[in-house]
Amino acid sequence: MSLLLDGENNMVLRNQGVALGWSLKKCLGVAILFPLYPEAQSRIQGLCRQHGFTWMLPTQRHYILVSDLQRTKEPGEILEQSAFHFADALRKELPGYAFHIGVGQTYQKLLYASKSFKEAQIALTVNIGEQKERENPVTCFSRMGIFRILLDPDNKEELEEITDRSIHILAQYDRENGTEYYKTFLSFYEHDCSIKETAAALYVHYNTIRHRLSAINTILDTTITASHSLSIKALMLILQWRRIFDEIRY
């Protein structure tokens, strides 16, 4: 099963599936439960099977839940329903267990099980990152909207390039010149581009923030606008989620 989720070598995966007697059109759905709870693992596994998951695979950081959906008409909907019902059961059975669940999509192709696994990792990342804003411990990749694209690991290099140009360059400038532009920049966006609120948060004069923003515009060779503010906020959020993603993946 671990080979099917790895996704590194399609020939190995194909041979592994054939050895298990599975059709290459077999549909597997993947979800991830975080964090580990060794003291209650047998109870978690029992609940897992009761709510439609065929296998539960413990890793160093979380549990991988796999559902065999080969003979179902709406596998994606069934997988997501299973995850929500499983979460409800966990909260009732283990009220002291603070957990998060990420759910991938389903595909009518055995070799795409690894894709569902990666999607579940991304969905789990978002659920952890939004834990203060949401009470629901389940996030489904299919419902993530544009963040399905923005958090795709294949876009990592492009994201890093944008980050270097728009954020990290200020941190480097501060180190070389003893300024506080990076902190000012982040605070400005955290306070919805309000100079007054930024000045209050940093305990400096209103005009000090105006001068810093002018300098930041020069350093970044851009003008800070509402649309630019929106893109930076999204970028900062994605960077936060990517740090979580790197921490939880195995």
Protein backbone atom coordinates (compact mmCIF):
# COMPACT_ATOMS: atom_id res chain seq x y z
CA MET A 1 0.00 0.00 0.00
CA SER A 2 2.81 2.43 0.84
CA LEU A 3 4.26 1.94 -2.65
CA LEU A 4 0.91 2.84 -4.23
CA LEU A 5 0.90 6.12 -2.32
CA ASP A 6 4.51 6.96 -3.04
CA GLY A 7 3.98 7.61 -6.75
CA GLU A 8 7.69 7.62 -7.65
CA ASN A 9 7.80 4.71 -10.08
CA ASN A 10 4.70 3.83 -12.09
CA MET A 11 6.07 0.47 -13.23
CA VAL A 12 6.70 -0.62 -9.65
CA LEU A 13 3.25 0.58 -8.67
CA ARG A 14 1.68 -1.25 -11.58
CA ASN A 15 3.45 -4.50 -10.65
CA GLN A 16 2.49 -4.08 -6.99
CA GLY A 17 -1.17 -3.67 -7.92
CA VAL A 18 -1.11 -6.67 -10.23
CA ALA A 19 0.55 -8.75 -7.50
CA LEU A 20 -2.36 -7.89 -5.21
CA GLY A 21 -4.80 -8.96 -7.89
CA TRP A 22 -6.17 -5.44 -8.36
CA SER A 23 -7.50 -3.92 -11.55
CA LEU A 24 -5.53 -0.92 -12.83
CA LYS A 25 -8.88 0.88 -12.88
CA LYS A 26 -9.36 0.32 -9.17
CA CYS A 27 -10.56 3.45 -7.33
CA LEU A 28 -8.86 4.26 -4.03
CA GLY A 29 -9.63 7.35 -1.96
CA VAL A 30 -7.15 8.77 0.53
CA ALA A 31 -7.56 10.88 3.68
CA ILE A 32 -5.03 11.78 6.38
CA LEU A 33 -5.66 12.01 10.12
CA PHE A 34 -3.25 14.15 12.19
CA PRO A 35 -1.69 13.82 14.73
CA LEU A 36 -0.87 10.33 15.94
CA TYR A 37 -2.63 9.11 19.08
CA PRO A 38 -0.84 5.83 19.97
CA GLU A 39 -2.78 5.32 23.20
CA ALA A 40 -6.05 5.10 21.27
CA GLN A 41 -4.82 3.66 17.99
CA SER A 42 -6.89 0.48 18.17
CA ARG A 43 -10.06 2.48 18.89
CA ILE A 44 -9.26 4.86 16.03
CA GLN A 45 -8.72 1.93 13.68
CA GLY A 46 -12.06 0.44 14.70
CA LEU A 47 -13.87 3.71 14.01
CA CYS A 48 -11.97 4.02 10.75
CA ARG A 49 -13.34 0.70 9.49
CA GLN A 50 -16.85 1.43 10.76
CA HIS A 51 -16.98 4.57 8.63
CA GLY A 52 -15.86 3.25 5.27
CA PHE A 53 -12.06 3.20 5.37
CA THR A 54 -10.49 -0.10 4.36
CA TRP A 55 -6.95 0.49 5.62
CA MET A 56 -5.28 2.70 8.22
CA LEU A 57 -1.52 3.14 7.82
CA PRO A 58 0.39 4.83 10.69
CA THR A 59 3.40 6.98 9.74
CA GLN A 60 5.77 8.95 11.96
CA ARG A 61 3.38 11.93 12.09
CA HIS A 62 -0.12 10.86 11.06
CA TYR A 63 -2.47 8.11 9.93
CA ILE A 64 -3.16 7.50 6.24
CA LEU A 65 -6.72 6.35 5.68
CA VAL A 66 -7.47 4.51 2.43
CA SER A 67 -10.90 3.58 1.17
CA ASP A 68 -11.58 0.99 -1.54
CA LEU A 69 -14.29 2.64 -3.65
CA GLN A 70 -14.19 0.32 -6.64
CA ARG A 71 -17.88 -0.60 -6.63
CA THR A 72 -19.41 2.74 -5.73
CA LYS A 73 -21.27 5.14 -8.04
CA GLU A 74 -20.16 8.43 -6.44
CA PRO A 75 -16.75 7.62 -4.95
CA GLY A 76 -15.72 11.23 -4.29
CA GLU A 77 -18.91 12.06 -2.42
CA ILE A 78 -18.75 8.81 -0.45
CA LEU A 79 -15.13 9.43 0.57
CA GLU A 80 -15.90 12.92 1.85
CA GLN A 81 -19.01 11.73 3.70
CA SER A 82 -16.95 8.96 5.29
CA ALA A 83 -14.41 11.51 6.51
CA PHE A 84 -17.08 13.76 8.06
CA HIS A 85 -18.84 10.83 9.76
CA PHE A 86 -15.51 9.49 10.98
CA ALA A 87 -14.67 12.93 12.44
CA ASP A 88 -18.01 13.05 14.26
CA ALA A 89 -17.37 9.60 15.72
CA LEU A 90 -13.87 10.59 16.83
CA ARG A 91 -15.17 13.65 18.66
CA LYS A 92 -17.74 11.56 20.50
CA GLU A 93 -15.44 8.63 21.25
CA LEU A 94 -12.27 10.61 22.01
CA PRO A 95 -13.36 14.09 23.19
CA GLY A 96 -9.85 15.00 24.34
CA TYR A 97 -8.28 14.28 20.94
CA ALA A 98 -7.62 17.48 18.96
CA PHE A 99 -7.28 16.27 15.39
CA HIS A 100 -7.31 17.40 11.76
CA ILE A 101 -8.32 15.51 8.61
CA GLY A 102 -7.41 16.23 4.99
CA VAL A 103 -9.28 14.47 2.16
CA GLY A 104 -8.02 13.95 -1.38
CA GLN A 105 -10.07 13.40 -4.52
CA THR A 106 -10.88 10.04 -6.07
CA TYR A 107 -9.79 8.75 -9.48
CA GLN A 108 -10.84 5.73 -11.50
CA LYS A 109 -7.23 4.71 -11.91
CA LEU A 110 -5.11 2.78 -9.44
CA LEU A 111 -1.90 4.67 -10.18
CA TYR A 112 -3.60 7.95 -9.19
CA ALA A 113 -3.83 6.86 -5.54
CA SER A 114 -0.58 8.77 -4.97
CA LYS A 115 -2.23 11.90 -6.39
CA SER A 116 -5.13 11.56 -3.95
CA PHE A 117 -2.58 11.18 -1.14
CA LYS A 118 -0.77 14.41 -2.08
CA GLU A 119 -4.09 16.23 -2.28
CA ALA A 120 -4.99 14.96 1.17
CA GLN A 121 -1.69 16.35 2.48
CA ILE A 122 -2.50 19.77 1.03
CA ALA A 123 -6.03 19.72 2.45
CA LEU A 124 -4.66 18.70 5.86
CA THR A 125 -2.23 21.62 5.72
CA VAL A 126 -5.06 24.08 5.15
CA ASN A 127 -7.12 22.61 7.98
CA ILE A 128 -4.22 22.97 10.42
CA GLY A 129 -3.43 26.47 9.19
CA GLU A 130 -7.04 27.59 9.66
CA GLN A 131 -7.59 25.93 13.04
CA LYS A 132 -8.26 29.26 14.77
CA GLU A 133 -10.90 30.31 12.23
CA ARG A 134 -12.74 27.02 11.77
CA GLU A 135 -14.38 24.47 14.04
CA ASN A 136 -14.65 21.81 11.36
CA PRO A 137 -11.71 19.39 11.64
CA VAL A 138 -12.13 18.21 8.01
CA THR A 139 -10.94 19.92 4.82
CA CYS A 140 -11.62 18.41 1.40
CA PHE A 141 -9.27 19.19 -1.47
CA SER A 142 -12.20 19.35 -3.88
CA ARG A 143 -13.64 22.33 -1.96
CA MET A 144 -10.48 24.42 -1.67
CA GLY A 145 -11.07 26.58 -4.74
CA ILE A 146 -8.07 28.49 -6.11
CA PHE A 147 -5.83 27.27 -3.29
CA ARG A 148 -5.80 23.89 -5.03
CA ILE A 149 -3.55 25.59 -7.60
CA LEU A 150 -1.63 27.94 -5.33
CA LEU A 151 -0.60 25.17 -2.94
CA ASP A 152 0.38 22.69 -5.64
CA PRO A 153 3.98 21.54 -4.88
CA ASP A 154 4.71 21.76 -8.62
CA ASN A 155 4.42 25.56 -8.30
CA LYS A 156 6.93 25.78 -5.47
CA GLU A 157 9.83 27.23 -7.49
CA GLU A 158 7.68 29.98 -8.99
CA LEU A 159 6.29 30.83 -5.56
CA GLU A 160 9.79 31.07 -4.12
CA GLU A 161 10.83 33.40 -6.94
CA ILE A 162 7.87 35.70 -6.24
CA THR A 163 8.63 35.59 -2.52
CA ASP A 164 12.25 36.55 -3.06
CA ARG A 165 11.22 39.54 -5.15
CA SER A 166 8.40 40.79 -2.94
CA ILE A 167 9.27 39.89 0.66
CA HIS A 168 12.71 38.44 1.27
CA ILE A 169 14.45 41.30 -0.49
CA LEU A 170 13.26 43.60 2.31
CA ALA A 171 14.60 41.30 5.03
CA GLN A 172 17.97 41.27 3.28
CA TYR A 173 17.92 45.08 2.96
CA ASP A 174 17.19 45.40 6.70
CA ARG A 175 20.13 43.16 7.60
CA GLU A 176 22.48 45.23 5.47
CA ASN A 177 21.20 48.67 6.49
CA GLY A 178 19.77 48.32 9.99
CA THR A 179 16.25 49.34 8.88
CA GLU A 180 12.86 47.88 9.79
CA TYR A 181 11.17 47.75 6.41
CA TYR A 182 10.33 44.04 6.50
CA LYS A 183 8.46 44.32 9.81
CA THR A 184 6.71 47.47 8.59
CA PHE A 185 5.74 45.78 5.33
CA LEU A 186 4.15 42.77 7.05
CA SER A 187 2.38 44.91 9.65
CA PHE A 188 0.98 47.18 6.94
CA TYR A 189 -0.71 44.22 5.25
CA GLU A 190 -1.83 42.69 8.53
CA HIS A 191 -3.67 45.94 9.24
CA ASP A 192 -5.41 46.16 5.85
CA CYS A 193 -3.04 48.81 4.47
CA SER A 194 -3.97 51.33 7.18
CA ILE A 195 -1.07 53.67 7.91
CA LYS A 196 -2.73 54.79 11.14
CA GLU A 197 -3.20 51.26 12.48
CA THR A 198 0.28 50.21 11.37
CA ALA A 199 1.82 53.19 13.18
CA ALA A 200 -0.14 52.33 16.33
CA ALA A 201 0.90 48.66 16.16
CA LEU A 202 4.59 49.55 15.76
CA TYR A 203 4.48 52.47 18.25
CA VAL A 204 5.84 54.98 15.75
CA HIS A 205 4.57 58.24 14.26
CA TYR A 206 2.16 58.23 11.32
CA ASN A 207 4.72 60.04 9.12
CA THR A 208 7.35 57.44 9.96
CA ILE A 209 5.21 54.76 8.34
CA ARG A 210 4.61 56.99 5.32
CA HIS A 211 8.36 57.47 4.84
CA ARG A 212 9.02 53.75 5.26
CA LEU A 213 6.38 52.84 2.70
CA SER A 214 7.86 55.28 0.25
CA ALA A 215 11.26 53.65 0.74
CA ILE A 216 9.71 50.19 0.36
CA ASN A 217 8.15 51.22 -2.94
CA THR A 218 11.59 52.25 -4.17
CA ILE A 219 13.29 49.07 -2.98
CA LEU A 220 10.64 46.79 -4.50
CA ASP A 221 10.30 48.99 -7.58
CA THR A 222 6.51 48.88 -7.29
CA THR A 223 3.60 50.85 -5.87
CA ILE A 224 1.68 49.38 -2.96
CA THR A 225 -1.94 49.24 -4.12
CA ALA A 226 -5.07 47.39 -3.01
CA SER A 227 -4.53 44.64 -5.60
CA HIS A 228 -0.88 44.35 -4.59
CA SER A 229 -2.02 44.13 -0.97
CA LEU A 230 -4.35 41.25 -1.81
CA SER A 231 -1.60 39.30 -3.59
CA ILE A 232 0.84 39.81 -0.72
CA LYS A 233 -1.71 38.67 1.85
CA ALA A 234 -2.37 35.54 -0.18
CA LEU A 235 1.35 34.96 -0.56
CA MET A 236 1.97 35.29 3.17
CA LEU A 237 -0.85 32.85 3.89
CA ILE A 238 0.50 30.35 1.38
CA LEU A 239 4.00 30.60 2.87
CA GLN A 240 2.56 29.84 6.29
CA TRP A 241 0.70 26.82 4.93
CA ARG A 242 3.77 25.58 3.06
CA ARG A 243 5.76 25.57 6.31
CA ILE A 244 3.03 23.41 7.84
CA PHE A 245 3.04 21.18 4.76
CA ASP A 246 6.79 20.56 5.09
CA GLU A 247 6.39 19.73 8.77
CA ILE A 248 3.57 17.19 8.45
CA ARG A 249 4.60 15.31 5.34
CA TYR A 250 6.68 12.17 5.85
